[in-house]
Coordinates of C-alpha atoms in Angstrom, one line a residue:
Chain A
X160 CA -5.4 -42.9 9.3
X161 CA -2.8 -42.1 6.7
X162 CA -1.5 -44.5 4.2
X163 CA 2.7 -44.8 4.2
X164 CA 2.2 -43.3 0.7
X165 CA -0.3 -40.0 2.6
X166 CA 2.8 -40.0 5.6
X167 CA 5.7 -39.9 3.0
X168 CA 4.3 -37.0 1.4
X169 CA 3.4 -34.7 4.1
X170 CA 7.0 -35.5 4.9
X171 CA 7.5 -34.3 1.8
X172 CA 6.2 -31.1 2.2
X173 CA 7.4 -30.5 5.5
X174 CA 10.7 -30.1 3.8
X175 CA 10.0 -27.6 1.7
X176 CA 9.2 -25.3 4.5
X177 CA 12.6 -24.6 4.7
X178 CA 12.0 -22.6 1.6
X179 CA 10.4 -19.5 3.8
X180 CA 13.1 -18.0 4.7
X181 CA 13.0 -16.1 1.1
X182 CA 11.9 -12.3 2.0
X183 CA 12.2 -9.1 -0.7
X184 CA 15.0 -6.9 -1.1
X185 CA 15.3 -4.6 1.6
X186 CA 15.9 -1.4 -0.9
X187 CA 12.6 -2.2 -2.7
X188 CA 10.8 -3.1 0.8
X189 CA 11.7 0.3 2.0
X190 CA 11.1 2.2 -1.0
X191 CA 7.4 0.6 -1.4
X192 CA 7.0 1.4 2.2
X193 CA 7.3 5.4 1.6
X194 CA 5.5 5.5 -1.7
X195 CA 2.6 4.1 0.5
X196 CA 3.3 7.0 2.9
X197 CA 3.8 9.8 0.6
X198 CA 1.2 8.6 -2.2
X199 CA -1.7 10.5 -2.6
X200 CA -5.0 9.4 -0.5
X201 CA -7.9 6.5 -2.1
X202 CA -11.0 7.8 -4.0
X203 CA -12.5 4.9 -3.5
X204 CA -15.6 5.3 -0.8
X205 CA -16.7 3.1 1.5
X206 CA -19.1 1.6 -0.3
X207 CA -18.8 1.3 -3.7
X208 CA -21.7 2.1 -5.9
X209 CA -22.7 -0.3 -8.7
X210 CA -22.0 3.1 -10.8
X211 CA -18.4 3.0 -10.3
X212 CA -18.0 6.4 -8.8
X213 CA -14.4 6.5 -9.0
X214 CA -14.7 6.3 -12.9
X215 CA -17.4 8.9 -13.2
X216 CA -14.6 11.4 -11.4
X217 CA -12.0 10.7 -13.8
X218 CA -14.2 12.0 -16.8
X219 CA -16.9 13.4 -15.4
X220 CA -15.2 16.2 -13.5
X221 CA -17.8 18.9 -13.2
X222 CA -20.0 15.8 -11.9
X223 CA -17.2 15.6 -9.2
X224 CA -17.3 19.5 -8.2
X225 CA -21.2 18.9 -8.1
X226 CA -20.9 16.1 -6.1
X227 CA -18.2 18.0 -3.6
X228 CA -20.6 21.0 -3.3
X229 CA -23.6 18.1 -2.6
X230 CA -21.2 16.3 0.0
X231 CA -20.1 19.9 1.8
X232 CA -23.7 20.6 2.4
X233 CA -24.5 17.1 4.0
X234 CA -23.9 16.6 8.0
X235 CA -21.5 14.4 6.8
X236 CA -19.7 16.8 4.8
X237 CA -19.7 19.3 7.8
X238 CA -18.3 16.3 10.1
X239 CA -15.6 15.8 7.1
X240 CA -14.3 19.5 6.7
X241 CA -14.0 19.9 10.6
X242 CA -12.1 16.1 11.4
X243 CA -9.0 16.0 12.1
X244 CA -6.0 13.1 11.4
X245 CA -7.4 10.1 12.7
X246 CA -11.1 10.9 13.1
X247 CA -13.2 8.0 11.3
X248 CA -14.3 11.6 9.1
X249 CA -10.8 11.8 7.8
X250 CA -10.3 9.9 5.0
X251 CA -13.4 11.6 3.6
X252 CA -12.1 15.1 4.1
X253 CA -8.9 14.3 2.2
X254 CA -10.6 12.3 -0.4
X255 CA -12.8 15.8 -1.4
X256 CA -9.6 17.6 -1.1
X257 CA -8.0 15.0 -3.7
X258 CA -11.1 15.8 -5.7
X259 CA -10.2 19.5 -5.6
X260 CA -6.4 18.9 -7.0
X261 CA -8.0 16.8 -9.8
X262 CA -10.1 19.5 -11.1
X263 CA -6.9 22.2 -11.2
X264 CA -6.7 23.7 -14.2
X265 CA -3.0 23.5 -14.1
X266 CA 0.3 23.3 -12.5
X267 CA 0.0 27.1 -10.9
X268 CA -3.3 26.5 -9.8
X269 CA -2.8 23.2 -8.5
X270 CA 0.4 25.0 -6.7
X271 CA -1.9 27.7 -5.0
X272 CA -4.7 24.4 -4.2
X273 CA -1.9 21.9 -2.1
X274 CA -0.4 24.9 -0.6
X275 CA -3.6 25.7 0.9
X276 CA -4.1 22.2 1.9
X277 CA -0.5 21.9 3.1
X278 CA -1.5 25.0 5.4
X279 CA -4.7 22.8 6.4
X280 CA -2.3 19.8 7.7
X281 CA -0.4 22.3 9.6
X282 CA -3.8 24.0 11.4
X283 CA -4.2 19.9 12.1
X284 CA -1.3 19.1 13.4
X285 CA -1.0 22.2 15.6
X286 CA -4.6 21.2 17.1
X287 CA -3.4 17.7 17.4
X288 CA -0.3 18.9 19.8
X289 CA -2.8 21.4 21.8
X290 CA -5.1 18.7 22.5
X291 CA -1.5 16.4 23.3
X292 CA -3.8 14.1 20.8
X293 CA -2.6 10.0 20.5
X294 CA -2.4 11.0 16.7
X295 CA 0.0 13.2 16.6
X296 CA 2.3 10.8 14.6
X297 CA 0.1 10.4 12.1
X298 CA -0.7 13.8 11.3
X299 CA 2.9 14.7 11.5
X300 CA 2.6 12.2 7.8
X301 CA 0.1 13.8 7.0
X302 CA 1.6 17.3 6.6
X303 CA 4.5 16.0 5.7
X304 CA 3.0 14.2 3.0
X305 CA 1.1 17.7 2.0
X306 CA 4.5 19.5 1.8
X307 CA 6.5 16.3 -0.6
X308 CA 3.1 17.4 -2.8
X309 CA 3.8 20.7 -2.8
X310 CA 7.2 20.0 -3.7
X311 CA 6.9 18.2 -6.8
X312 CA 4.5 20.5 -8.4
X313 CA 6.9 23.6 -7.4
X314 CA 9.5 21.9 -9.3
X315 CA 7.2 21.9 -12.3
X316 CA 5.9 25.3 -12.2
X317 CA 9.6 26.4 -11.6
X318 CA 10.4 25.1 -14.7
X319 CA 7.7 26.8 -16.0
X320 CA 7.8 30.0 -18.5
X321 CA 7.8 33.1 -16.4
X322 CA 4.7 34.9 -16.2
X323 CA 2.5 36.9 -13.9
X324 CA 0.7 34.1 -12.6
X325 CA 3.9 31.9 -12.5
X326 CA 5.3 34.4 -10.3
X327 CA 2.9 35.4 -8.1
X328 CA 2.1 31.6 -6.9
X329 CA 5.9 31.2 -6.6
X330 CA 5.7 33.9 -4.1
X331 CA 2.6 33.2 -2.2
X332 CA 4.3 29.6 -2.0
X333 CA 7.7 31.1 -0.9
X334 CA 5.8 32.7 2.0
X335 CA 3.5 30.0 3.1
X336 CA 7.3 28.1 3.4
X337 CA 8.5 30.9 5.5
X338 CA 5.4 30.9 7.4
X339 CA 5.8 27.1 8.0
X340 CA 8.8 27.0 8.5
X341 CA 8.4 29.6 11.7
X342 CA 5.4 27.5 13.1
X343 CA 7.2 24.0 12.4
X344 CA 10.3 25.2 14.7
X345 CA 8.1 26.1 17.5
X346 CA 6.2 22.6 17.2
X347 CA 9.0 21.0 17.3
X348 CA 9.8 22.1 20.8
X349 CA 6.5 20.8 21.9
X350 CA 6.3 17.0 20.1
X351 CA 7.1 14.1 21.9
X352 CA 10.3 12.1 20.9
X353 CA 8.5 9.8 18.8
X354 CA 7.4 12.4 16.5
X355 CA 10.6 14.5 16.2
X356 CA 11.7 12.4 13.3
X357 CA 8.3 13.4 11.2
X358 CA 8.6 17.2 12.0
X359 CA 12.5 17.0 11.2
X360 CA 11.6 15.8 7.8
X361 CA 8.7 17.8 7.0
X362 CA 11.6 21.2 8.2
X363 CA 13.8 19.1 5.5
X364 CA 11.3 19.1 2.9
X365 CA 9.7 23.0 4.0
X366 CA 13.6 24.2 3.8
X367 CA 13.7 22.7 -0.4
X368 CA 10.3 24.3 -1.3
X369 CA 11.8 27.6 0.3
X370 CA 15.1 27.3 -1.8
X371 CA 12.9 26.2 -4.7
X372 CA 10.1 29.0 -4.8
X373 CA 12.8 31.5 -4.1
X374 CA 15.0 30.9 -7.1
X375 CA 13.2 30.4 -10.2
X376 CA 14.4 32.0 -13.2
X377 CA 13.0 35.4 -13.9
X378 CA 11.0 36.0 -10.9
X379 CA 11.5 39.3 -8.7
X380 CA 9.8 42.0 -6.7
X381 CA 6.3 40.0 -6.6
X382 CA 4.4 41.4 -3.7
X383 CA 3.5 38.6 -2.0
X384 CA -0.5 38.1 -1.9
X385 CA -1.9 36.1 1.4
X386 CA -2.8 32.5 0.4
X387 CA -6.6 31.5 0.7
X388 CA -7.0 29.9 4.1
X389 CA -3.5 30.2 5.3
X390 CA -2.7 31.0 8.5
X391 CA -6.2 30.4 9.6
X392 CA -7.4 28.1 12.4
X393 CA -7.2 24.8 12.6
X394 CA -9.7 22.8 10.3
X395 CA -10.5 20.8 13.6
X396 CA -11.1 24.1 15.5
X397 CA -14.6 24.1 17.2
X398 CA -17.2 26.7 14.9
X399 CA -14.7 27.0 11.9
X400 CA -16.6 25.8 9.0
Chain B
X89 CA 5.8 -16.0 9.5
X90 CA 3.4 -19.4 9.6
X91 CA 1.7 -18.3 12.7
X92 CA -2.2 -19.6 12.7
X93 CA -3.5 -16.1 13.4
X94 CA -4.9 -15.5 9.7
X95 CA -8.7 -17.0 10.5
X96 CA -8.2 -18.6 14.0
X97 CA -10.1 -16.1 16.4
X98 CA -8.8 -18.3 19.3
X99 CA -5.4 -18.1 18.7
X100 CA -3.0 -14.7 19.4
X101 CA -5.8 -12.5 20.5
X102 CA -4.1 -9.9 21.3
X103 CA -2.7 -9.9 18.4
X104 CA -5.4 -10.3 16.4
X105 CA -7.0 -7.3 18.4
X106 CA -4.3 -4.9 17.6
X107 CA -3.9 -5.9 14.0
X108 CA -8.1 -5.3 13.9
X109 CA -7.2 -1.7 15.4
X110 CA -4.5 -1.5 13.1
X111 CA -6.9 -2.0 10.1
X112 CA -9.9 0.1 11.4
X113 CA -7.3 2.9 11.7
X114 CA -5.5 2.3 8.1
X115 CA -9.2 2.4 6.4
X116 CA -10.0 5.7 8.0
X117 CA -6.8 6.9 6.4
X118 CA -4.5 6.4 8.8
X119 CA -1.4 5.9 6.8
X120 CA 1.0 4.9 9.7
X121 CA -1.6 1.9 10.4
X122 CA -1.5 1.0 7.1
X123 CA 2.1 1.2 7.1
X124 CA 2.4 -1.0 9.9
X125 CA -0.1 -3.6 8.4
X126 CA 2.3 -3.3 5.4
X127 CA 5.4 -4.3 7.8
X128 CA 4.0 -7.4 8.8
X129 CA 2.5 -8.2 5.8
X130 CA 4.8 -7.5 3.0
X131 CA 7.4 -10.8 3.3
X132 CA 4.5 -13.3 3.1
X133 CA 2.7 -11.0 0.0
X134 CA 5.9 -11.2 -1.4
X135 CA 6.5 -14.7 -1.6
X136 CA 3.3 -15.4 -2.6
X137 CA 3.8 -13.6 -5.6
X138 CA 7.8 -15.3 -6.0
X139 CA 6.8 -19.0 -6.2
X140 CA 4.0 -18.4 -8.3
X141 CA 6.2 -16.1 -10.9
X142 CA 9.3 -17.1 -12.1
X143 CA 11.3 -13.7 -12.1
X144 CA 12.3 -11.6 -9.3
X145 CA 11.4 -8.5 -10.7
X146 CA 7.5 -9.4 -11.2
X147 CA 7.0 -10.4 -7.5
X148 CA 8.2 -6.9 -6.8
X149 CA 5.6 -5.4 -9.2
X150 CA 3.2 -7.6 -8.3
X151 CA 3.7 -6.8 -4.2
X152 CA 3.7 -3.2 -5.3
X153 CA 0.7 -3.8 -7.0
X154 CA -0.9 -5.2 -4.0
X155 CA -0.6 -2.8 -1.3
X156 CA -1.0 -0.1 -3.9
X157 CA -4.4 -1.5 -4.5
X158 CA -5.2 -2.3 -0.6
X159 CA -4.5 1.2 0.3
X160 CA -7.1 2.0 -2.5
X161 CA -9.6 -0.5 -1.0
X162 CA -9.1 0.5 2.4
X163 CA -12.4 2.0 3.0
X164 CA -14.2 -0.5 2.0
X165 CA -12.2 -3.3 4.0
X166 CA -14.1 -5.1 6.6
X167 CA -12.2 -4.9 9.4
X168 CA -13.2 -7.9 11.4
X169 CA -11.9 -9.9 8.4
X170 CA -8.2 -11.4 8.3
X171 CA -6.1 -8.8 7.4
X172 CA -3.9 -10.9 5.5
X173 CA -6.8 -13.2 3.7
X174 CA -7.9 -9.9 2.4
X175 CA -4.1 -9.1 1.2
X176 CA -4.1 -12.7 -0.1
X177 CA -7.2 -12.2 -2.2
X178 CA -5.8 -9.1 -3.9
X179 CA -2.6 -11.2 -4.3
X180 CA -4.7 -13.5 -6.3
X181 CA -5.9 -11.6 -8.6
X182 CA -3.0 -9.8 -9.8
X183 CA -1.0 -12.6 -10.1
X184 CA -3.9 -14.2 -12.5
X185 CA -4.4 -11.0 -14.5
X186 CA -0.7 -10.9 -14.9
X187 CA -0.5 -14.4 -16.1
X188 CA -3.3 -14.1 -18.5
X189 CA -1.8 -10.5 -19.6
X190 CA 1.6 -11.4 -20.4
X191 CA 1.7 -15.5 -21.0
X192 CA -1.9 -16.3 -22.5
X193 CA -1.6 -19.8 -23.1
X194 CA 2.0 -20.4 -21.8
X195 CA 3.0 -23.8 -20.4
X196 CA 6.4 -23.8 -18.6
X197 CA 7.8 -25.7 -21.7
X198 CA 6.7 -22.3 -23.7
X199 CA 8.5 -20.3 -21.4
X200 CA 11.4 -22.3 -21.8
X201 CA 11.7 -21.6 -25.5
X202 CA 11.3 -17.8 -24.5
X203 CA 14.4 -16.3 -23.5
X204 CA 12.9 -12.7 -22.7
X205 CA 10.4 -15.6 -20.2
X206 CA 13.6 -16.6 -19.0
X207 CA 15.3 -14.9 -15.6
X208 CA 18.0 -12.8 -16.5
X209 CA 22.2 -13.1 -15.0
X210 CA 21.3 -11.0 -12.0
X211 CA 18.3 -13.2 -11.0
X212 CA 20.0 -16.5 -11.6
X213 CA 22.9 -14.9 -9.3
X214 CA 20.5 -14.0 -6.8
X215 CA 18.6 -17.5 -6.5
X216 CA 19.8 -20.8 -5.2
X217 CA 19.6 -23.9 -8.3
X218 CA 17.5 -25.6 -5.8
X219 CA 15.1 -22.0 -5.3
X220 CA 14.7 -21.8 -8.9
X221 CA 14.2 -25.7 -9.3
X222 CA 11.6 -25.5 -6.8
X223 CA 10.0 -22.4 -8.6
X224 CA 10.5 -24.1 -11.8
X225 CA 8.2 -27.2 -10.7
X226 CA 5.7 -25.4 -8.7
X227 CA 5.0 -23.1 -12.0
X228 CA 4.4 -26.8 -13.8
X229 CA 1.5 -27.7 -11.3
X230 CA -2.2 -26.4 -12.3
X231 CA -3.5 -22.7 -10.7
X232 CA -4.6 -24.7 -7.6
X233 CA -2.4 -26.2 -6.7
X234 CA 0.4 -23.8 -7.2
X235 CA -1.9 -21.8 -4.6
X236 CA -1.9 -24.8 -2.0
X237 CA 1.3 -25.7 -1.9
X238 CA 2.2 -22.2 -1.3
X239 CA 0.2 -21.0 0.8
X240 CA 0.5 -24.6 2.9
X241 CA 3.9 -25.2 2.6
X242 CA 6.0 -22.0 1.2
X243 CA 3.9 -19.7 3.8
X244 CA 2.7 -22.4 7.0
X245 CA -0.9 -21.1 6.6
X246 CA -3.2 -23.8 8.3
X247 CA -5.6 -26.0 6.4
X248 CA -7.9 -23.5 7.3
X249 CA -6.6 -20.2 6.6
X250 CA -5.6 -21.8 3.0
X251 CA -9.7 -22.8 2.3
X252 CA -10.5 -18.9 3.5
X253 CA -8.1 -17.6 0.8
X254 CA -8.9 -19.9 -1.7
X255 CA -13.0 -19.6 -1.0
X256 CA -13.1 -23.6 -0.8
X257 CA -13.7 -26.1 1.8
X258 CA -11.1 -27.6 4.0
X259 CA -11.8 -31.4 2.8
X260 CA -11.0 -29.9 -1.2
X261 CA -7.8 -27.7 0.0
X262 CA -6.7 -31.7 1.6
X263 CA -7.4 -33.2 -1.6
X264 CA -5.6 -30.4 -3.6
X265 CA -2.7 -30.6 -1.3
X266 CA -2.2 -33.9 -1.9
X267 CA -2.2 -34.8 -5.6
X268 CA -0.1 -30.9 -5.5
X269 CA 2.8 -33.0 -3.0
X270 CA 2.8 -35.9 -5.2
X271 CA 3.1 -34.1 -8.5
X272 CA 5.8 -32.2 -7.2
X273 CA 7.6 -34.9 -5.9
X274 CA 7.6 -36.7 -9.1
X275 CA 9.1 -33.0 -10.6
X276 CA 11.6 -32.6 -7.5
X277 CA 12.7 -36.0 -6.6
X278 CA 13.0 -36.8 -3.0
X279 CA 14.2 -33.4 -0.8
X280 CA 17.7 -34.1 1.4
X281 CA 16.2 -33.4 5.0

């Protein structure tokens, strides 16, 4: 039993319930909403060693390539490199591949690496739409995700000095955009309504890195060298390593 | 909002069951799951973090803070837990570091005599004098019971959802709850129904 004095307070508090109605902005709600999209993927693993991992990648990094090359030659490495958006392998696979961007020498090299791995989320969403897979949507983010990447660094090495190097990723970048931008139109034909939105945007964001590539200062008549991995299967493709 | 589904296995199972999904798929990196866990989530994480900070702009950071570091902790998230207990828990923590960061030893009385402490034009404009009273008086009340009161009363978590947060038993959260009512009462005054 409640004294009056017990009663009078949860009367009390009752009233302040009216108080829930406050919610955040909806500018900052959607804004935090597509950095959690677009951001890059955790490095945190599913179970955290007493070691701290995470730390030991951040100034350790041939200890990271090591433990990449240790991971890759695991069963579970091999069920990693081959998974596909939305396998329980996933997160894995992208977290080695966030490794990889960390241990880039630079903005051209890092260029060349999420270009590659851009090509990657395309193989995986093309296998997702051939299998008519339930994840479609998500890897749809995925590579759309993968190309925002490959934007911002473009912008950097655009801004770059000119040089051979510059140059010559510019172009192989300019021609995995053409490339995508082909095999994204034909996708596009072939995804269900709910992920038209995705691909549109991921065309959108293909279209700037085209532009972008294509008009930095000083660059002209590279011959355009094939990009490692691109236009290869799928990494989800049965027998690919 | 102040639905029981945060520890009570009985109650929305359906829901319950897709949010599980929902956070079995965001920890294997699915980011649309996660975004969808963040789309029910990020109202109560947010208000959290307003009635236990004074200023507008800090319960954004500190929201950003939290899903930044959920989507971070992801893999190791145990998906059979409350979703939003885990959320809750983060919530806690960043709100404490910040509060230890920025205002060591600060009473509210301290913050008073701080102008840069103090919210600025744009957030007095954008809160109610009786929203920044009530934010005002719940900042006066000890850690506790700021927690209690707003996760009982600002958020309509259950008795027991609050003591899963909170790590404390049911019969303590009561106790809290009450001397937090009648401390912020004596702050307040009597509320107009």
């Amino acid at each position: 039993m409640s004294t009056p004095n017990e009663r009078e307070l949860v009367e009390f508090g009752e009233r302040l319930s009216r108080y829930r109605k406050i919610a955040p902005r909806p500018e900052f709600r959607a804004e935090l909403r597509s950095s959690l999209l677009a951001g890059p993927v955790s490095l945190e693993s599913p179970r955290a060693s007493r070691l701290g991992w995470s730390r030991v990648f951040a100034v350790r990094p041939a200890l990271a390539a090591i433990f990449i090359l240790v991971l890759l030659a695991t069963a579970g490495g091999v069920a990693a490199a081959s998974s596909l958006p939305g396998d329980p392998a996933y997160g894995l696979k992208r977290a080695v591949e966030e490794v990889q961007v960390t241990l880039t020498s630079d903005d051209i090299v890092r260029l060349d690496t999420l270009v590659t791995q851009s090509d990657r989320r395309l193989a995986d969403l093309e296998t997702l739409v051939a299998r008519r897979s339930s994840a479609i949507g998500f890897g749809t983010d995925e590579y759309a995700a993968a190309a925002v990447r490959v934007d911002d660094v473009l912008g950097r090495v655009v801004a770059s000095p000119a040089s051979s190097q510059r140059d010559a990723a510019l172009a192989r970048a300019s021609a995995a955009s053409t490339d995508h931008l082909a095999r994204l139109e034909a996708l596009a034909t072939r995804l269900p309504e709910a992920a038209q939105r995705g691909i549109q945007r991921a065309i959108e964001v293909q279209q700037r890195v085209h532009g972008k590539s294509n008009l930095a200062p000083g660059r002209s008549g590279i011959p355009i060298a094939p990009t490692p991995g691109r236009g290869g299967p799928p990494s989800g493709v049965p027998g690919r390593p | 909002m102040g639905t029981p589904e945060l520890n009570d296995p009985d109650a929305s199972s359906d829901k319950q069951v897709d949010e599980q999904d929902l956070a079995r798929r965001a920890a294997s990196g699915d980011r649309r799951a996660f975004a969808a866990l963040y789309d029910r989530h990020v109202d109560a994480v947010y208000r959290y973090a307003y009635f236990r900070l004074r200023i507008d702009a800090e319960a954004e950071d500190v929201t950003s803070e939290v899903f930044h570091r959920a989507l971070l902790a992801m893999p190791r998230f145990e998906p059979r837990r409350p979703f939003l207990a885990f959320l809750y828990t983060i919530a806690r923590n960043v709100v404490t570091d910040r509060i230890r960061r920025e205002r060591p030893q600060a009473s509210f009385e301290d913050a008073l005599a701080h102008p840069s402490d103090v919210p600025g034009p744009e957030e007095l404009a954008s809160a109610s004098d009786d929203v920044r009273r009530l934010r005002s008086a719940v900042a006066r009340l000890t850690t506790l019971q700021q927690e209690v009161i707003v996760l009982r009363y600002l958020e309509g978590r259950s008795t027991k959802e609050t003591a899963v947060v909170i790590g404390k038993p049911e019969s303590t959260i009561r106790g809290i709850q009450m001397r937090a009512l009648a401390a912020l009462r004596d702050l307040l005054g009597d509320l107009s129904p």
